[in-house]
Coordinates of C-alpha atoms in Angstrom, one line a residue:
M1 CA 15.3 21.6 2.7
S2 CA 11.7 20.0 2.5
S3 CA 10.4 18.0 5.2
E4 CA 9.0 14.7 5.2
L5 CA 5.2 15.9 4.9
D6 CA 6.4 17.2 1.7
G7 CA 7.5 13.9 0.3
G8 CA 11.0 14.1 1.8
D9 CA 14.8 14.8 0.6
A10 CA 15.2 17.4 -2.1
D11 CA 17.3 15.4 -4.6
D12 CA 16.3 13.3 -7.6
I13 CA 16.6 9.4 -7.3
S14 CA 15.8 7.3 -10.2
P15 CA 12.9 4.9 -9.1
I16 CA 14.5 2.1 -11.5
S17 CA 17.4 2.2 -9.0
V18 CA 15.5 1.5 -5.9
I19 CA 13.4 -1.6 -6.9
L20 CA 13.9 -4.2 -3.7
P21 CA 17.0 -6.1 -4.2
A22 CA 16.0 -10.1 -3.7
E23 CA 18.5 -10.3 -1.1
E24 CA 16.8 -7.7 1.3
A25 CA 14.0 -8.8 3.6
G26 CA 14.7 -12.5 3.6
I27 CA 13.5 -12.9 0.0
N28 CA 14.0 -16.5 -1.7
K29 CA 14.4 -15.9 -5.4
L30 CA 13.2 -18.6 -8.2
S31 CA 13.4 -17.6 -11.8
L32 CA 10.8 -19.8 -13.9
P33 CA 10.1 -19.9 -17.5
N34 CA 6.4 -19.3 -18.1
Y35 CA 5.4 -18.8 -21.8
G36 CA 8.3 -16.8 -22.5
V37 CA 8.3 -14.6 -19.8
V38 CA 10.5 -15.1 -16.7
S39 CA 9.1 -15.1 -13.6
E40 CA 10.4 -14.7 -10.1
L41 CA 8.8 -16.4 -7.4
Q42 CA 9.6 -14.6 -3.7
H43 CA 8.8 -15.5 -0.6
H44 CA 8.1 -13.5 2.3
F45 CA 8.2 -14.9 5.9
I46 CA 5.4 -13.5 8.2
R47 CA 6.5 -13.9 11.9
S48 CA 3.3 -13.0 13.6
I49 CA 1.3 -15.8 11.7
N50 CA 4.2 -18.3 11.0
S51 CA 3.6 -18.3 7.6
T52 CA 5.3 -17.6 4.2
L53 CA 3.7 -15.7 1.4
S54 CA 4.6 -16.6 -2.0
I55 CA 4.3 -13.4 -4.7
R56 CA 5.4 -13.9 -8.4
Q57 CA 7.0 -11.1 -10.1
L58 CA 7.2 -10.7 -13.9
P59 CA 10.1 -7.9 -14.3
S60 CA 9.9 -7.9 -17.8
Q61 CA 6.3 -6.6 -17.9
G62 CA 7.1 -3.4 -16.1
L63 CA 7.5 -1.9 -12.8
S64 CA 3.8 -2.8 -11.8
F65 CA 4.8 -6.4 -11.6
Q66 CA 7.7 -5.9 -9.4
L67 CA 8.5 -5.4 -5.6
W68 CA 9.2 -1.9 -4.5
P69 CA 10.6 -1.1 -1.1
A70 CA 7.6 0.9 0.3
A71 CA 5.5 -2.4 0.0
T72 CA 8.0 -4.3 2.3
T73 CA 7.8 -1.4 5.0
L74 CA 4.0 -1.8 5.1
V75 CA 4.2 -5.5 5.3
N76 CA 6.5 -5.1 8.2
L77 CA 4.2 -2.7 10.0
L78 CA 1.3 -5.2 9.6
D79 CA 3.2 -8.2 11.0
D80 CA 4.7 -6.1 13.9
Q81 CA 1.3 -4.7 14.5
R82 CA -0.3 -8.2 15.2
S83 CA 2.5 -9.1 17.3
H84 CA 3.0 -5.9 19.2
P85 CA -0.1 -3.8 19.1
E86 CA 0.7 -1.6 21.9
T87 CA 3.9 0.1 20.2
N88 CA 2.8 -0.1 16.5
P89 CA 1.6 3.3 14.5
L90 CA -1.2 1.1 12.7
T91 CA -3.1 0.3 16.3
P92 CA -4.7 3.6 16.5
I93 CA -6.4 3.8 13.0
L94 CA -7.3 -0.2 13.4
T95 CA -8.7 0.6 16.5
A96 CA -11.0 3.2 15.2
S97 CA -11.7 1.5 12.2
R98 CA -13.0 -1.5 14.2
D99 CA -15.3 1.0 16.6
G100 CA -13.3 -0.8 19.4
S101 CA -14.5 -4.5 18.4
E102 CA -11.8 -6.7 17.7
R103 CA -14.2 -9.4 16.4
R104 CA -15.2 -6.9 13.8
T105 CA -13.8 -7.8 10.2
L106 CA -12.2 -4.7 8.6
K107 CA -12.8 -4.2 4.9
V108 CA -9.6 -2.7 3.4
L109 CA -9.0 -1.5 -0.1
E110 CA -5.4 -1.4 -1.8
I111 CA -4.9 0.6 -4.5
G112 CA -2.2 0.5 -7.3
S113 CA -1.5 -3.2 -5.9
G114 CA 1.0 -4.1 -8.3
T115 CA 2.3 -7.6 -7.1
G116 CA -0.4 -7.7 -4.3
L117 CA 2.0 -8.2 -1.7
V118 CA 0.8 -5.4 0.8
G119 CA -3.1 -6.4 0.2
I120 CA -2.5 -10.2 1.0
A121 CA -0.6 -9.5 4.1
A122 CA -2.9 -7.2 5.3
S123 CA -5.7 -9.6 5.1
A124 CA -3.7 -12.4 6.7
T125 CA -2.3 -10.5 9.4
L126 CA -5.6 -8.6 10.2
G127 CA -7.9 -11.3 9.4
A128 CA -9.6 -8.5 6.9
Q129 CA -11.8 -8.6 3.6
V130 CA -9.4 -7.2 1.3
T131 CA -9.8 -5.7 -2.2
V132 CA -6.8 -5.4 -4.3
T133 CA -6.8 -3.2 -7.3
D134 CA -4.6 -2.0 -10.1
L135 CA -4.8 -1.3 -13.9
S136 CA -6.4 -4.0 -16.1
H137 CA -3.3 -5.6 -17.4
V138 CA -2.1 -6.2 -13.8
I139 CA -5.0 -7.9 -12.6
S140 CA -4.1 -11.4 -13.9
N141 CA -1.0 -11.4 -11.9
L142 CA -2.8 -10.0 -8.9
Q143 CA -5.2 -13.0 -9.1
F144 CA -2.5 -15.6 -9.5
N145 CA -1.0 -14.6 -6.1
V146 CA -4.2 -14.2 -4.7
E147 CA -4.9 -17.7 -5.3
A148 CA -1.3 -18.9 -4.5
N149 CA -1.9 -17.7 -0.9
A150 CA -5.5 -18.6 -0.4
S151 CA -5.0 -21.6 2.2
I152 CA -3.0 -19.3 4.3
L153 CA -6.0 -16.5 4.1
A154 CA -8.3 -19.0 5.0
A155 CA -6.6 -20.2 7.8
N156 CA -6.3 -16.7 9.2
G157 CA -9.6 -15.7 8.7
G158 CA -9.0 -13.6 5.4
F159 CA -10.2 -12.9 2.1
V160 CA -8.9 -11.0 -1.0
Q161 CA -10.6 -10.3 -4.0
V162 CA -9.3 -8.4 -7.0
A163 CA -10.8 -5.7 -9.0
P164 CA -9.7 -3.1 -11.8
L165 CA -9.4 0.5 -10.6
H166 CA -8.4 3.3 -12.9
W167 CA -7.8 6.2 -10.9
G168 CA -9.5 9.4 -12.0
E169 CA -12.0 7.5 -13.6
A170 CA -15.5 6.6 -12.4
I171 CA -15.6 3.7 -10.0
G172 CA -16.3 0.5 -11.6
P173 CA -19.0 -1.9 -11.2
E174 CA -16.8 -4.2 -9.1
L175 CA -16.4 -1.2 -6.2
I176 CA -19.8 0.6 -6.4
G177 CA -21.5 0.4 -2.9
R178 CA -18.6 -1.2 -1.1
E179 CA -17.8 0.8 2.0
F180 CA -14.4 0.3 3.3
D181 CA -12.7 1.2 6.4
L182 CA -8.9 1.6 5.4
I183 CA -7.2 2.4 2.1
L184 CA -3.5 1.4 1.7
A185 CA -0.7 2.1 -0.8
S186 CA 2.8 1.8 -1.5
D187 CA 4.8 3.4 -3.9
V188 CA 2.2 5.1 -6.0
V189 CA 3.7 8.6 -6.1
Y190 CA 6.3 8.6 -8.9
H191 CA 4.9 9.9 -12.3
D192 CA 3.7 13.5 -12.0
H193 CA 1.1 13.0 -14.7
L194 CA -0.8 10.6 -12.0
Y195 CA -1.1 13.2 -9.1
D196 CA -4.4 14.5 -10.2
P197 CA -5.8 11.3 -11.0
L198 CA -4.8 9.7 -7.8
I199 CA -5.9 12.8 -5.5
Q200 CA -9.5 12.6 -7.4
T201 CA -9.8 9.0 -6.6
L202 CA -8.8 9.5 -3.0
R203 CA -11.3 12.1 -2.8
G204 CA -14.0 9.8 -4.3
F205 CA -13.5 7.5 -1.2
L206 CA -12.4 9.8 1.8
L207 CA -14.4 12.7 1.1
D208 CA -17.6 11.2 -1.0
G209 CA -17.6 7.7 0.5
G210 CA -20.1 6.8 3.6
N211 CA -17.7 6.0 6.0
P212 CA -16.3 9.0 7.9
K213 CA -13.6 7.4 9.9
M214 CA -11.9 6.0 6.7
V215 CA -8.2 7.0 6.3
F216 CA -5.4 6.4 3.6
V217 CA -2.3 4.8 4.9
M218 CA 0.4 5.3 2.2
A219 CA 4.1 4.0 2.2
H220 CA 6.6 6.3 0.0
L221 CA 10.0 6.4 -1.0
R222 CA 11.2 9.9 -2.1
R223 CA 12.4 9.7 -5.5
W224 CA 11.8 13.2 -7.3
K225 CA 12.0 16.7 -6.2
K226 CA 8.3 16.9 -7.9
D227 CA 7.1 14.4 -5.5
S228 CA 6.5 17.5 -3.3
G229 CA 3.8 18.8 -5.8
F230 CA 1.5 15.6 -4.9
F231 CA 1.9 16.5 -1.1
R232 CA 1.0 20.1 -1.6
K233 CA -1.9 19.3 -3.7
A234 CA -3.0 16.6 -1.3
R235 CA -2.8 18.8 1.9
K236 CA -5.5 21.1 0.3
L237 CA -8.1 18.4 0.9
F238 CA -6.5 16.2 3.6
E239 CA -4.7 16.1 6.9
V240 CA -1.4 14.6 6.0
E241 CA 0.7 13.2 8.8
V242 CA 3.7 10.8 9.2
L243 CA 3.1 7.6 10.9
H244 CA 6.6 5.8 10.6
T245 CA 9.8 6.4 9.0
D246 CA 12.1 3.8 8.3
P247 CA 16.1 4.2 8.7
P248 CA 17.9 4.7 5.5
P249 CA 19.5 1.5 4.3
P250 CA 23.2 1.7 4.0
G251 CA 24.7 3.7 1.1
S252 CA 21.2 5.8 0.9
R253 CA 20.5 9.1 2.6
I254 CA 16.7 8.2 2.5
G255 CA 14.3 5.6 4.0
V256 CA 10.6 4.9 3.7
V257 CA 8.1 6.9 5.1
V258 CA 4.4 6.0 6.1
Y259 CA 1.9 8.7 5.9
R260 CA -1.8 9.0 7.0
F261 CA -4.0 10.8 4.9
A262 CA -7.8 11.9 6.5
A263 CA -10.4 14.6 5.3
K264 CA -9.5 17.6 7.2
Q265 CA -13.1 17.6 8.7
R266 CA -13.1 14.0 10.0
L267 CA -9.3 13.9 11.3
N268 CA -10.3 14.7 14.8
L269 CA -13.0 11.8 14.5
V270 CA -10.2 9.4 14.2
H271 CA -8.2 10.6 16.9
A272 CA -11.3 10.8 19.3
N273 CA -11.9 7.1 19.1

């Protein structure tokens, strides 16, 4: 029986079957024709800022253009952290990242952003400067969603920019020289051929970057037995801890798990602050 630190349950689950249904999380769906491509506009109410984020999905364009369950888990944690920081598992990480100063603006990187919901929500709830990233062909939809929520971001002191990032490759000029406090991701572990490139990219930021307190927070829904291979590889470089576990939804045996990754020699630094 594998543990949550290995990625969770031992059974295979098709990733296609766990795309978030529209009726979950109070999402309203609207289908619109867009140059022959059907787009879906989803609305996500963020209680802590009393605002609704609008996110465009393009299901026919592939998995990167759809909302996955782990993204909603991270958004809910970010929303709750703003309302109830004393009990939220993200609070120690955010406190350490801010060096104890609530006025310090956080710089957040999201990798594998997809629709950009997590990064946009992080900017709005934390008042953070967020860079959302994905493969080049995903960038235009990311930019669309950032611009669609620009007024909400501005009203809450946040700002989001978009940049391409190909895991395993040299960091592009859009990201060179930027120091981030926190890296976020959701549902990025699902193809085994991407495990090594993802770990290489994380190593570049967490081990070779200039911020010793930077950590990686990842929400993950177990799908395949081979998911555990990613966690075995990651634990050779990083301390991996479970921050939060969602209860399984009706009809399922598993829920989304949120992990924290930190460079082994730096984990105590984060706890100490």
